[in-house]
Amino acid sequence: MTDAQENIECPITAMLELIGGKWKPIILYNLTSGTRRFGQIDVRIPGISRKVLTEQLRQLEKDGLIKRKEYNEIPPRVEYSLTELGESLSPVFKEMASWGKEHVLGNG
Amino acid sequence: MTDAQENIECPITAMLELIGGKWKPIILYNLTSGTRRFGQIDVRIPGISRKVLTEQLRQLEKDGLIKRKEYNEIPPRVEYSLTELGESLSPVFKEMASWGKEHVLGNG
DNA sequence: TTTGCCAGTTACCCAGAGGTAACCTGTTAC
DNA sequence: GTAACAGGTTACCTCTGGGTAACTGGCAAA
């Protein structure tokens, strides 16, 4: 097996195809603490635009990482939460958050 | 503390500023198995161009995640390896790789 | 009857990430 | 004398991720 062939099945590359990008990890991380409405996610992620948030949520839904529940109410209510597959990412985000706290933000 | 203020110190966002992007995680992951020369990294990451590889390596070096050792030889030899800070990312990549293997590539 | 609520959608625009191809360096082997 | 080696650099171009601003929908309250 050559280096190149080995990389075709690179697990990191594989994972990045699902959760790579500027916003997806932060969106998913926000959902690890439970179900949230669209507006709640929006306000918790400073800098993201509603357009992009919608796009990313749609992709995550398509990839089976989150579910979208729409209530038939006025004004509209839409709730997002992790699927089982999405939940299985928790250990990853836990490690990432722990590293970020300790080595970037400078507190344990 | 409001939601927005809380997010200013979001550990995931903090970490993504260092290792976010299309290539950095894969580059770092490649170095977790030890010191490698420029050409070795290049061949192990299909699709990346030499220009971009150089750029990313420079940034990772600037951010203190990798070291660059240049030997005064002809033809040139340059070796890249993780710094202590870079090594501290191992648990993160371990989790990522494990998740990728199990949930995307479909083998434990 | 106008305003506000929430969760979008649409049209339009821009910066920058990243690709390709050619070139450079000094030494050794042909 | 010219090709090959490794590790780049440079000029140039493209593409797309993401931003802004305006608009939609239906109900309820003022």
PDB file of C-alpha atoms (C1' of nucleotides) in Angstrom:
ATOM      1  CA  MET A   1       0.000   0.000   0.000  1.00  0.00           C
ATOM      2  CA  THR A   2       1.514   3.294  -1.072  1.00  0.00           C
ATOM      3  CA  ASP A   3       1.262   6.517   0.856  1.00  0.00           C
ATOM      4  CA  ALA A   4      -1.225   7.910  -1.610  1.00  0.00           C
ATOM      5  CA  GLN A   5      -3.485   4.880  -1.542  1.00  0.00           C
ATOM      6  CA  GLU A   6      -3.371   4.866   2.227  1.00  0.00           C
ATOM      7  CA  ASN A   7      -4.644   8.408   2.243  1.00  0.00           C
ATOM      8  CA  ILE A   8      -7.732   7.649   0.200  1.00  0.00           C
ATOM      9  CA  GLU A   9      -9.091   6.115   3.346  1.00  0.00           C
ATOM     10  CA  CYS A  10      -7.668   8.725   5.689  1.00  0.00           C
ATOM     11  CA  PRO A  11     -10.112   8.886   8.594  1.00  0.00           C
ATOM     12  CA  ILE A  12      -9.369  12.540   9.262  1.00  0.00           C
ATOM     13  CA  THR A  13     -10.112  13.480   5.672  1.00  0.00           C
ATOM     14  CA  ALA A  14     -13.268  11.401   5.826  1.00  0.00           C
ATOM     15  CA  MET A  15     -14.426  13.168   8.954  1.00  0.00           C
ATOM     16  CA  LEU A  16     -13.581  16.619   7.630  1.00  0.00           C
ATOM     17  CA  GLU A  17     -15.872  16.035   4.681  1.00  0.00           C
ATOM     18  CA  LEU A  18     -18.737  15.936   7.152  1.00  0.00           C
ATOM     19  CA  ILE A  19     -17.808  18.465   9.795  1.00  0.00           C
ATOM     20  CA  GLY A  20     -15.142  20.535   8.035  1.00  0.00           C
ATOM     21  CA  GLY A  21     -15.648  24.194   7.316  1.00  0.00           C
ATOM     22  CA  LYS A  22     -15.679  27.427   9.219  1.00  0.00           C
ATOM     23  CA  TRP A  23     -18.966  27.004  11.038  1.00  0.00           C
ATOM     24  CA  LYS A  24     -20.048  23.369  11.295  1.00  0.00           C
ATOM     25  CA  PRO A  25     -17.970  22.427  14.343  1.00  0.00           C
ATOM     26  CA  ILE A  26     -19.285  25.419  16.279  1.00  0.00           C
ATOM     27  CA  ILE A  27     -22.868  24.694  15.276  1.00  0.00           C
ATOM     28  CA  LEU A  28     -22.575  21.072  16.339  1.00  0.00           C
ATOM     29  CA  TYR A  29     -20.814  22.030  19.548  1.00  0.00           C
ATOM     30  CA  ASN A  30     -23.694  24.345  20.355  1.00  0.00           C
ATOM     31  CA  LEU A  31     -26.144  21.502  19.919  1.00  0.00           C
ATOM     32  CA  THR A  32     -24.223  19.182  22.240  1.00  0.00           C
ATOM     33  CA  SER A  33     -25.833  21.009  25.149  1.00  0.00           C
ATOM     34  CA  GLY A  34     -29.297  20.188  23.870  1.00  0.00           C
ATOM     35  CA  THR A  35     -32.083  21.128  21.501  1.00  0.00           C
ATOM     36  CA  ARG A  36     -32.072  24.712  20.295  1.00  0.00           C
ATOM     37  CA  ARG A  37     -34.204  26.926  18.112  1.00  0.00           C
ATOM     38  CA  PHE A  38     -32.848  28.591  14.993  1.00  0.00           C
ATOM     39  CA  GLY A  39     -32.716  32.004  16.617  1.00  0.00           C
ATOM     40  CA  GLN A  40     -30.922  30.625  19.654  1.00  0.00           C
ATOM     41  CA  ILE A  41     -28.180  29.099  17.563  1.00  0.00           C
ATOM     42  CA  ASP A  42     -27.916  32.313  15.585  1.00  0.00           C
ATOM     43  CA  VAL A  43     -27.376  34.478  18.654  1.00  0.00           C
ATOM     44  CA  ARG A  44     -24.910  32.033  20.173  1.00  0.00           C
ATOM     45  CA  ILE A  45     -22.647  32.145  17.133  1.00  0.00           C
ATOM     46  CA  PRO A  46     -21.528  35.738  16.676  1.00  0.00           C
ATOM     47  CA  GLY A  47     -20.516  36.600  13.132  1.00  0.00           C
ATOM     48  CA  ILE A  48     -22.492  33.981  11.251  1.00  0.00           C
ATOM     49  CA  SER A  49     -25.174  35.229   8.877  1.00  0.00           C
ATOM     50  CA  ARG A  50     -28.655  33.730   8.801  1.00  0.00           C
ATOM     51  CA  LYS A  51     -28.121  32.670   5.214  1.00  0.00           C
ATOM     52  CA  VAL A  52     -25.015  30.675   5.980  1.00  0.00           C
ATOM     53  CA  LEU A  53     -26.461  29.271   9.178  1.00  0.00           C
ATOM     54  CA  THR A  54     -29.416  27.938   7.198  1.00  0.00           C
ATOM     55  CA  GLU A  55     -27.127  26.419   4.578  1.00  0.00           C
ATOM     56  CA  GLN A  56     -24.933  24.698   7.131  1.00  0.00           C
ATOM     57  CA  LEU A  57     -27.896  23.372   9.088  1.00  0.00           C
ATOM     58  CA  ARG A  58     -29.375  21.928   5.886  1.00  0.00           C
ATOM     59  CA  GLN A  59     -26.119  20.170   5.064  1.00  0.00           C
ATOM     60  CA  LEU A  60     -25.720  18.783   8.561  1.00  0.00           C
ATOM     61  CA  GLU A  61     -29.284  17.522   8.366  1.00  0.00           C
ATOM     62  CA  LYS A  62     -28.654  15.941   4.980  1.00  0.00           C
ATOM     63  CA  ASP A  63     -25.559  14.236   6.372  1.00  0.00           C
ATOM     64  CA  GLY A  64     -27.575  12.808   9.217  1.00  0.00           C
ATOM     65  CA  LEU A  65     -25.823  14.650  12.009  1.00  0.00           C
ATOM     66  CA  ILE A  66     -28.754  16.785  13.172  1.00  0.00           C
ATOM     67  CA  LYS A  67     -32.541  16.664  13.017  1.00  0.00           C
ATOM     68  CA  ARG A  68     -34.868  19.517  12.264  1.00  0.00           C
ATOM     69  CA  LYS A  69     -38.276  19.655  13.871  1.00  0.00           C
ATOM     70  CA  GLU A  70     -40.749  22.192  12.554  1.00  0.00           C
ATOM     71  CA  TYR A  71     -43.822  23.120  14.585  1.00  0.00           C
ATOM     72  CA  ASN A  72     -46.888  24.343  12.816  1.00  0.00           C
ATOM     73  CA  GLU A  73     -47.141  27.584  14.711  1.00  0.00           C
ATOM     74  CA  ILE A  74     -47.210  31.268  14.040  1.00  0.00           C
ATOM     75  CA  PRO A  75     -44.710  32.780  14.534  1.00  0.00           C
ATOM     76  CA  PRO A  76     -42.738  29.775  13.285  1.00  0.00           C
ATOM     77  CA  ARG A  77     -40.837  27.525  15.641  1.00  0.00           C
ATOM     78  CA  VAL A  78     -38.071  25.211  14.459  1.00  0.00           C
ATOM     79  CA  GLU A  79     -35.937  23.124  16.751  1.00  0.00           C
ATOM     80  CA  TYR A  80     -32.612  21.545  15.952  1.00  0.00           C
ATOM     81  CA  SER A  81     -30.985  18.699  17.828  1.00  0.00           C
ATOM     82  CA  LEU A  82     -28.278  16.111  17.330  1.00  0.00           C
ATOM     83  CA  THR A  83     -29.091  12.708  15.910  1.00  0.00           C
ATOM     84  CA  GLU A  84     -27.496   9.612  17.365  1.00  0.00           C
ATOM     85  CA  LEU A  85     -24.688  10.000  14.845  1.00  0.00           C
ATOM     86  CA  GLY A  86     -24.299  13.608  15.868  1.00  0.00           C
ATOM     87  CA  GLU A  87     -24.210  12.641  19.517  1.00  0.00           C
ATOM     88  CA  SER A  88     -21.424  10.208  18.767  1.00  0.00           C
ATOM     89  CA  LEU A  89     -19.241  13.218  18.004  1.00  0.00           C
ATOM     90  CA  SER A  90     -19.364  14.382  21.603  1.00  0.00           C
ATOM     91  CA  PRO A  91     -16.005  12.868  22.593  1.00  0.00           C
ATOM     92  CA  VAL A  92     -14.379  14.704  19.713  1.00  0.00           C
ATOM     93  CA  PHE A  93     -15.814  18.056  20.730  1.00  0.00           C
ATOM     94  CA  LYS A  94     -14.979  17.361  24.339  1.00  0.00           C
ATOM     95  CA  GLU A  95     -11.335  16.874  23.411  1.00  0.00           C
ATOM     96  CA  MET A  96     -11.355  19.912  21.170  1.00  0.00           C
ATOM     97  CA  ALA A  97     -12.952  22.127  23.796  1.00  0.00           C
ATOM     98  CA  SER A  98     -10.612  20.881  26.478  1.00  0.00           C
ATOM     99  CA  TRP A  99      -7.577  21.571  24.307  1.00  0.00           C
ATOM    100  CA  GLY A 100      -8.862  25.000  23.342  1.00  0.00           C
ATOM    101  CA  LYS A 101      -9.455  25.930  26.971  1.00  0.00           C
ATOM    102  CA  GLU A 102      -6.097  24.749  28.169  1.00  0.00           C
ATOM    103  CA  HIS A 103      -3.801  25.761  25.332  1.00  0.00           C
ATOM    104  CA  VAL A 104      -5.443  28.771  23.739  1.00  0.00           C
ATOM    105  CA  LEU A 105      -7.650  30.428  26.317  1.00  0.00           C
ATOM    106  CA  GLY A 106      -5.191  29.628  29.041  1.00  0.00           C
ATOM    107  CA  ASN A 107      -7.452  28.171  31.696  1.00  0.00           C
ATOM    108  CA  GLY A 108      -7.998  24.567  32.664  1.00  0.00           C
TER     109      GLY A 108
ATOM    110  CA  MET B   1     -23.056  36.525  30.973  1.00  0.00           C
ATOM    111  CA  THR B   2     -25.012  36.653  27.746  1.00  0.00           C
ATOM    112  CA  ASP B   3     -24.882  34.054  25.037  1.00  0.00           C
ATOM    113  CA  ALA B   4     -22.859  36.326  22.800  1.00  0.00           C
ATOM    114  CA  GLN B   5     -20.311  37.196  25.445  1.00  0.00           C
ATOM    115  CA  GLU B   6     -19.971  33.553  26.334  1.00  0.00           C
ATOM    116  CA  ASN B   7     -19.043  32.816  22.776  1.00  0.00           C
ATOM    117  CA  ILE B   8     -16.172  35.262  22.650  1.00  0.00           C
ATOM    118  CA  GLU B   9     -14.290  32.736  24.722  1.00  0.00           C
ATOM    119  CA  CYS B  10     -15.653  29.705  22.921  1.00  0.00           C
ATOM    120  CA  PRO B  11     -12.912  27.083  23.145  1.00  0.00           C
ATOM    121  CA  ILE B  12     -13.896  25.496  19.853  1.00  0.00           C
ATOM    122  CA  THR B  13     -13.684  28.802  18.019  1.00  0.00           C
ATOM    123  CA  ALA B  14     -10.347  29.449  19.690  1.00  0.00           C
ATOM    124  CA  MET B  15      -8.988  26.117  18.567  1.00  0.00           C
ATOM    125  CA  LEU B  16     -10.309  26.491  15.023  1.00  0.00           C
ATOM    126  CA  GLU B  17      -8.340  29.684  14.634  1.00  0.00           C
ATOM    127  CA  LEU B  18      -5.200  27.599  14.961  1.00  0.00           C
ATOM    128  CA  ILE B  19      -6.045  24.340  13.246  1.00  0.00           C
ATOM    129  CA  GLY B  20      -9.079  25.296  11.182  1.00  0.00           C
ATOM    130  CA  GLY B  21      -9.000  25.160   7.405  1.00  0.00           C
ATOM    131  CA  LYS B  22      -9.037  22.569   4.706  1.00  0.00           C
ATOM    132  CA  TRP B  23      -5.540  21.174   5.157  1.00  0.00           C
ATOM    133  CA  LYS B  24      -4.107  21.914   8.598  1.00  0.00           C
ATOM    134  CA  PRO B  25      -5.714  19.015  10.450  1.00  0.00           C
ATOM    135  CA  ILE B  26      -4.466  16.525   7.871  1.00  0.00           C
ATOM    136  CA  ILE B  27      -0.978  18.000   7.908  1.00  0.00           C
ATOM    137  CA  LEU B  28      -0.808  17.816  11.675  1.00  0.00           C
ATOM    138  CA  TYR B  29      -2.253  14.322  11.714  1.00  0.00           C
ATOM    139  CA  ASN B  30       0.468  13.237   9.321  1.00  0.00           C
ATOM    140  CA  LEU B  31       3.105  14.568  11.676  1.00  0.00           C
ATOM    141  CA  THR B  32       1.682  12.721  14.684  1.00  0.00           C
ATOM    142  CA  SER B  33       3.433   9.616  13.417  1.00  0.00           C
ATOM    143  CA  GLY B  34       6.801  11.354  13.513  1.00  0.00           C
ATOM    144  CA  THR B  35       9.187  13.652  11.726  1.00  0.00           C
ATOM    145  CA  ARG B  36       8.705  13.953   7.993  1.00  0.00           C
ATOM    146  CA  ARG B  37      10.367  15.716   5.101  1.00  0.00           C
ATOM    147  CA  PHE B  38       8.515  18.202   2.930  1.00  0.00           C
ATOM    148  CA  GLY B  39       8.240  15.795   0.029  1.00  0.00           C
ATOM    149  CA  GLN B  40       6.945  13.025   2.257  1.00  0.00           C
ATOM    150  CA  ILE B  41       4.150  15.182   3.568  1.00  0.00           C
ATOM    151  CA  ASP B  42       3.353  16.306   0.036  1.00  0.00           C
ATOM    152  CA  VAL B  43       2.963  12.785  -1.286  1.00  0.00           C
ATOM    153  CA  ARG B  44       0.927  11.682   1.712  1.00  0.00           C
ATOM    154  CA  ILE B  45      -1.670  14.380   1.161  1.00  0.00           C
ATOM    155  CA  PRO B  46      -3.166  13.869  -2.287  1.00  0.00           C
ATOM    156  CA  GLY B  47      -4.661  16.979  -3.802  1.00  0.00           C
ATOM    157  CA  ILE B  48      -2.680  19.603  -1.952  1.00  0.00           C
ATOM    158  CA  SER B  49      -0.414  21.842  -4.023  1.00  0.00           C
ATOM    159  CA  ARG B  50       3.166  22.587  -3.008  1.00  0.00           C
ATOM    160  CA  LYS B  51       2.328  26.259  -2.749  1.00  0.00           C
ATOM    161  CA  VAL B  52      -0.469  25.722  -0.284  1.00  0.00           C
ATOM    162  CA  LEU B  53       1.466  23.095   1.636  1.00  0.00           C
ATOM    163  CA  THR B  54       4.288  25.591   2.136  1.00  0.00           C
ATOM    164  CA  GLU B  55       1.859  28.286   3.254  1.00  0.00           C
ATOM    165  CA  GLN B  56       0.149  26.050   5.760  1.00  0.00           C
ATOM    166  CA  LEU B  57       3.437  24.739   7.156  1.00  0.00           C
ATOM    167  CA  ARG B  58       4.649  28.312   7.629  1.00  0.00           C
ATOM    168  CA  GLN B  59       1.497  29.247   9.520  1.00  0.00           C
ATOM    169  CA  LEU B  60       1.638  26.174  11.714  1.00  0.00           C
ATOM    170  CA  GLU B  61       5.260  26.967  12.484  1.00  0.00           C
ATOM    171  CA  LYS B  62       4.397  30.585  13.298  1.00  0.00           C
ATOM    172  CA  ASP B  63       1.639  29.372  15.612  1.00  0.00           C
ATOM    173  CA  GLY B  64       4.098  27.150  17.423  1.00  0.00           C
ATOM    174  CA  LEU B  65       2.516  23.838  16.489  1.00  0.00           C
ATOM    175  CA  ILE B  66       5.344  22.469  14.362  1.00  0.00           C
ATOM    176  CA  LYS B  67       9.084  22.967  14.007  1.00  0.00           C
ATOM    177  CA  ARG B  68      11.043  23.215  10.799  1.00  0.00           C
ATOM    178  CA  LYS B  69      14.595  21.925  10.645  1.00  0.00           C
ATOM    179  CA  GLU B  70      16.649  22.796   7.610  1.00  0.00           C
ATOM    180  CA  TYR B  71      19.850  20.879   6.833  1.00  0.00           C
ATOM    181  CA  ASN B  72      22.576  22.571   4.880  1.00  0.00           C
ATOM    182  CA  GLU B  73      22.735  19.973   2.147  1.00  0.00           C
ATOM    183  CA  ILE B  74      22.397  19.759  -1.575  1.00  0.00           C
ATOM    184  CA  PRO B  75      19.837  18.689  -2.639  1.00  0.00           C
ATOM    185  CA  PRO B  76      18.008  20.423   0.214  1.00  0.00           C
ATOM    186  CA  ARG B  77      16.597  18.525   3.160  1.00  0.00           C
ATOM    187  CA  VAL B  78      13.938  19.985   5.442  1.00  0.00           C
ATOM    188  CA  GLU B  79      12.277  18.092   8.245  1.00  0.00           C
ATOM    189  CA  TYR B  80       9.037  18.961   9.969  1.00  0.00           C
ATOM    190  CA  SER B  81       7.918  17.694  13.339  1.00  0.00           C
ATOM    191  CA  LEU B  82       5.411  18.567  16.035  1.00  0.00           C
ATOM    192  CA  THR B  83       6.378  20.856  18.891  1.00  0.00           C
ATOM    193  CA  GLU B  84       5.264  20.049  22.406  1.00  0.00           C
ATOM    194  CA  LEU B  85       2.156  22.141  21.775  1.00  0.00           C
ATOM    195  CA  GLY B  86       1.550  20.235  18.584  1.00  0.00           C
ATOM    196  CA  GLU B  87       1.972  16.929  20.373  1.00  0.00           C
ATOM    197  CA  SER B  88      -0.649  18.000  22.867  1.00  0.00           C
ATOM    198  CA  LEU B  89      -3.173  17.811  20.041  1.00  0.00           C
ATOM    199  CA  SER B  90      -2.731  14.052  19.740  1.00  0.00           C
ATOM    200  CA  PRO B  91      -5.785  13.159  21.837  1.00  0.00           C
ATOM    201  CA  VAL B  92      -7.917  15.341  19.590  1.00  0.00           C
ATOM    202  CA  PHE B  93      -6.696  13.675  16.411  1.00  0.00           C
ATOM    203  CA  LYS B  94      -7.005  10.289  18.018  1.00  0.00           C
ATOM    204  CA  GLU B  95     -10.670  10.947  18.715  1.00  0.00           C
ATOM    205  CA  MET B  96     -11.219  12.372  15.248  1.00  0.00           C
ATOM    206  CA  ALA B  97      -9.534   9.443  13.540  1.00  0.00           C
ATOM    207  CA  SER B  98     -11.403   6.947  15.631  1.00  0.00           C
ATOM    208  CA  TRP B  99     -14.730   8.595  14.828  1.00  0.00           C
ATOM    209  CA  GLY B 100     -13.885   8.797  11.147  1.00  0.00           C
ATOM    210  CA  LYS B 101     -12.957   5.135  11.002  1.00  0.00           C
ATOM    211  CA  GLU B 102     -16.026   3.958  12.819  1.00  0.00           C
ATOM    212  CA  HIS B 103     -18.729   6.230  11.464  1.00  0.00           C
ATOM    213  CA  VAL B 104     -17.569   7.194   7.997  1.00  0.00           C
ATOM    214  CA  LEU B 105     -15.232   4.517   6.732  1.00  0.00           C
ATOM    215  CA  GLY B 106     -17.262   1.854   8.409  1.00  0.00           C
ATOM    216  CA  ASN B 107     -14.588  -0.142  10.196  1.00  0.00           C
ATOM    217  CA  GLY B 108     -13.664  -0.094  13.855  1.00  0.00           C
TER     218      GLY B 108
ATOM    219  C1'  DT C   1     -54.099  48.751   9.256  1.00  0.00           C
ATOM    220  C1'  DT C   2     -49.709  48.727  10.614  1.00  0.00           C
ATOM    221  C1'  DT C   3     -46.198  46.523  13.426  1.00  0.00           C
ATOM    222  C1'  DG C   4     -43.767  42.716  15.347  1.00  0.00           C
ATOM    223  C1'  DC C   5     -42.671  37.971  15.685  1.00  0.00           C
ATOM    224  C1'  DC C   6     -39.528  33.962  13.695  1.00  0.00           C
ATOM    225  C1'  DA C   7     -37.422  31.363  10.309  1.00  0.00           C
ATOM    226  C1'  DG C   8     -36.145  31.610   6.573  1.00  0.00           C
ATOM    227  C1'  DT C   9     -35.195  32.956   1.034  1.00  0.00           C
ATOM    228  C1'  DT C  10     -33.375  35.648  -2.763  1.00  0.00           C
ATOM    229  C1'  DA C  11     -30.317  38.658  -5.423  1.00  0.00           C
ATOM    230  C1'  DC C  12     -26.107  40.525  -5.524  1.00  0.00           C
ATOM    231  C1'  DC C  13     -21.268  41.185  -4.466  1.00  0.00           C
ATOM    232  C1'  DC C  14     -16.485  40.386  -2.772  1.00  0.00           C
ATOM    233  C1'  DA C  15     -12.206  38.531  -0.658  1.00  0.00           C
ATOM    234  C1'  DG C  16      -9.346  35.130  -0.228  1.00  0.00           C
ATOM    235  C1'  DA C  17      -8.333  30.229  -0.393  1.00  0.00           C
ATOM    236  C1'  DG C  18      -6.377  27.401  -3.406  1.00  0.00           C
ATOM    237  C1'  DG C  19      -5.058  25.564  -8.133  1.00  0.00           C
ATOM    238  C1'  DT C  20      -1.489  25.489 -12.252  1.00  0.00           C
ATOM    239  C1'  DA C  21       2.712  26.247 -14.525  1.00  0.00           C
ATOM    240  C1'  DA C  22       7.109  28.085 -14.792  1.00  0.00           C
ATOM    241  C1'  DC C  23      11.210  29.309 -12.528  1.00  0.00           C
ATOM    242  C1'  DC C  24      15.263  29.155  -8.962  1.00  0.00           C
ATOM    243  C1'  DT C  25      19.126  27.155  -6.080  1.00  0.00           C
ATOM    244  C1'  DG C  26      23.810  24.372  -5.822  1.00  0.00           C
ATOM    245  C1'  DT C  27      25.771  19.974  -6.362  1.00  0.00           C
ATOM    246  C1'  DT C  28      26.533  15.470  -8.342  1.00  0.00           C
ATOM    247  C1'  DA C  29      26.037  11.935 -11.893  1.00  0.00           C
ATOM    248  C1'  DC C  30      25.831  11.048 -16.832  1.00  0.00           C
TER     249       DC C  30
ATOM    250  C1'  DG D   1      27.097  20.768 -20.526  1.00  0.00           C
ATOM    251  C1'  DT D   2      22.942  19.210 -19.138  1.00  0.00           C
ATOM    252  C1'  DA D   3      19.693  16.571 -16.275  1.00  0.00           C
ATOM    253  C1'  DA D   4      18.107  15.406 -11.855  1.00  0.00           C
ATOM    254  C1'  DC D   5      17.466  16.141  -7.097  1.00  0.00           C
ATOM    255  C1'  DA D   6      14.503  18.660  -3.011  1.00  0.00           C
ATOM    256  C1'  DG D   7      12.264  22.416  -1.451  1.00  0.00           C
ATOM    257  C1'  DG D   8      10.666  25.897  -2.397  1.00  0.00           C
ATOM    258  C1'  DT D   9       8.879  30.910  -4.857  1.00  0.00           C
ATOM    259  C1'  DT D  10       6.319  33.702  -8.162  1.00  0.00           C
ATOM    260  C1'  DA D  11       2.701  35.262 -11.325  1.00  0.00           C
ATOM    261  C1'  DC D  12      -1.628  34.509 -12.587  1.00  0.00           C
ATOM    262  C1'  DC D  13      -6.323  32.846 -12.580  1.00  0.00           C
ATOM    263  C1'  DT D  14     -10.626  30.683 -10.773  1.00  0.00           C
ATOM    264  C1'  DC D  15     -14.040  29.413  -7.766  1.00  0.00           C
ATOM    265  C1'  DT D  16     -16.818  29.443  -3.938  1.00  0.00           C
ATOM    266  C1'  DG D  17     -17.751  30.407   0.834  1.00  0.00           C
ATOM    267  C1'  DG D  18     -19.660  33.810   2.973  1.00  0.00           C
ATOM    268  C1'  DG D  19     -21.332  38.687   3.688  1.00  0.00           C
ATOM    269  C1'  DT D  20     -25.286  42.349   3.221  1.00  0.00           C
ATOM    270  C1'  DA D  21     -29.788  43.938   2.395  1.00  0.00           C
ATOM    271  C1'  DA D  22     -34.317  43.386   1.187  1.00  0.00           C
ATOM    272  C1'  DC D  23     -38.212  40.470   1.009  1.00  0.00           C
ATOM    273  C1'  DT D  24     -41.769  36.683   2.436  1.00  0.00           C
ATOM    274  C1'  DG D  25     -45.422  34.263   5.337  1.00  0.00           C
ATOM    275  C1'  DG D  26     -49.493  34.234   8.690  1.00  0.00           C
ATOM    276  C1'  DC D  27     -51.241  35.485  13.061  1.00  0.00           C
ATOM    277  C1'  DA D  28     -51.898  38.667  17.027  1.00  0.00           C
ATOM    278  C1'  DA D  29     -51.722  42.831  19.438  1.00  0.00           C
ATOM    279  C1'  DA D  30     -51.938  47.991  19.450  1.00  0.00           C
TER     280       DA D  30
END
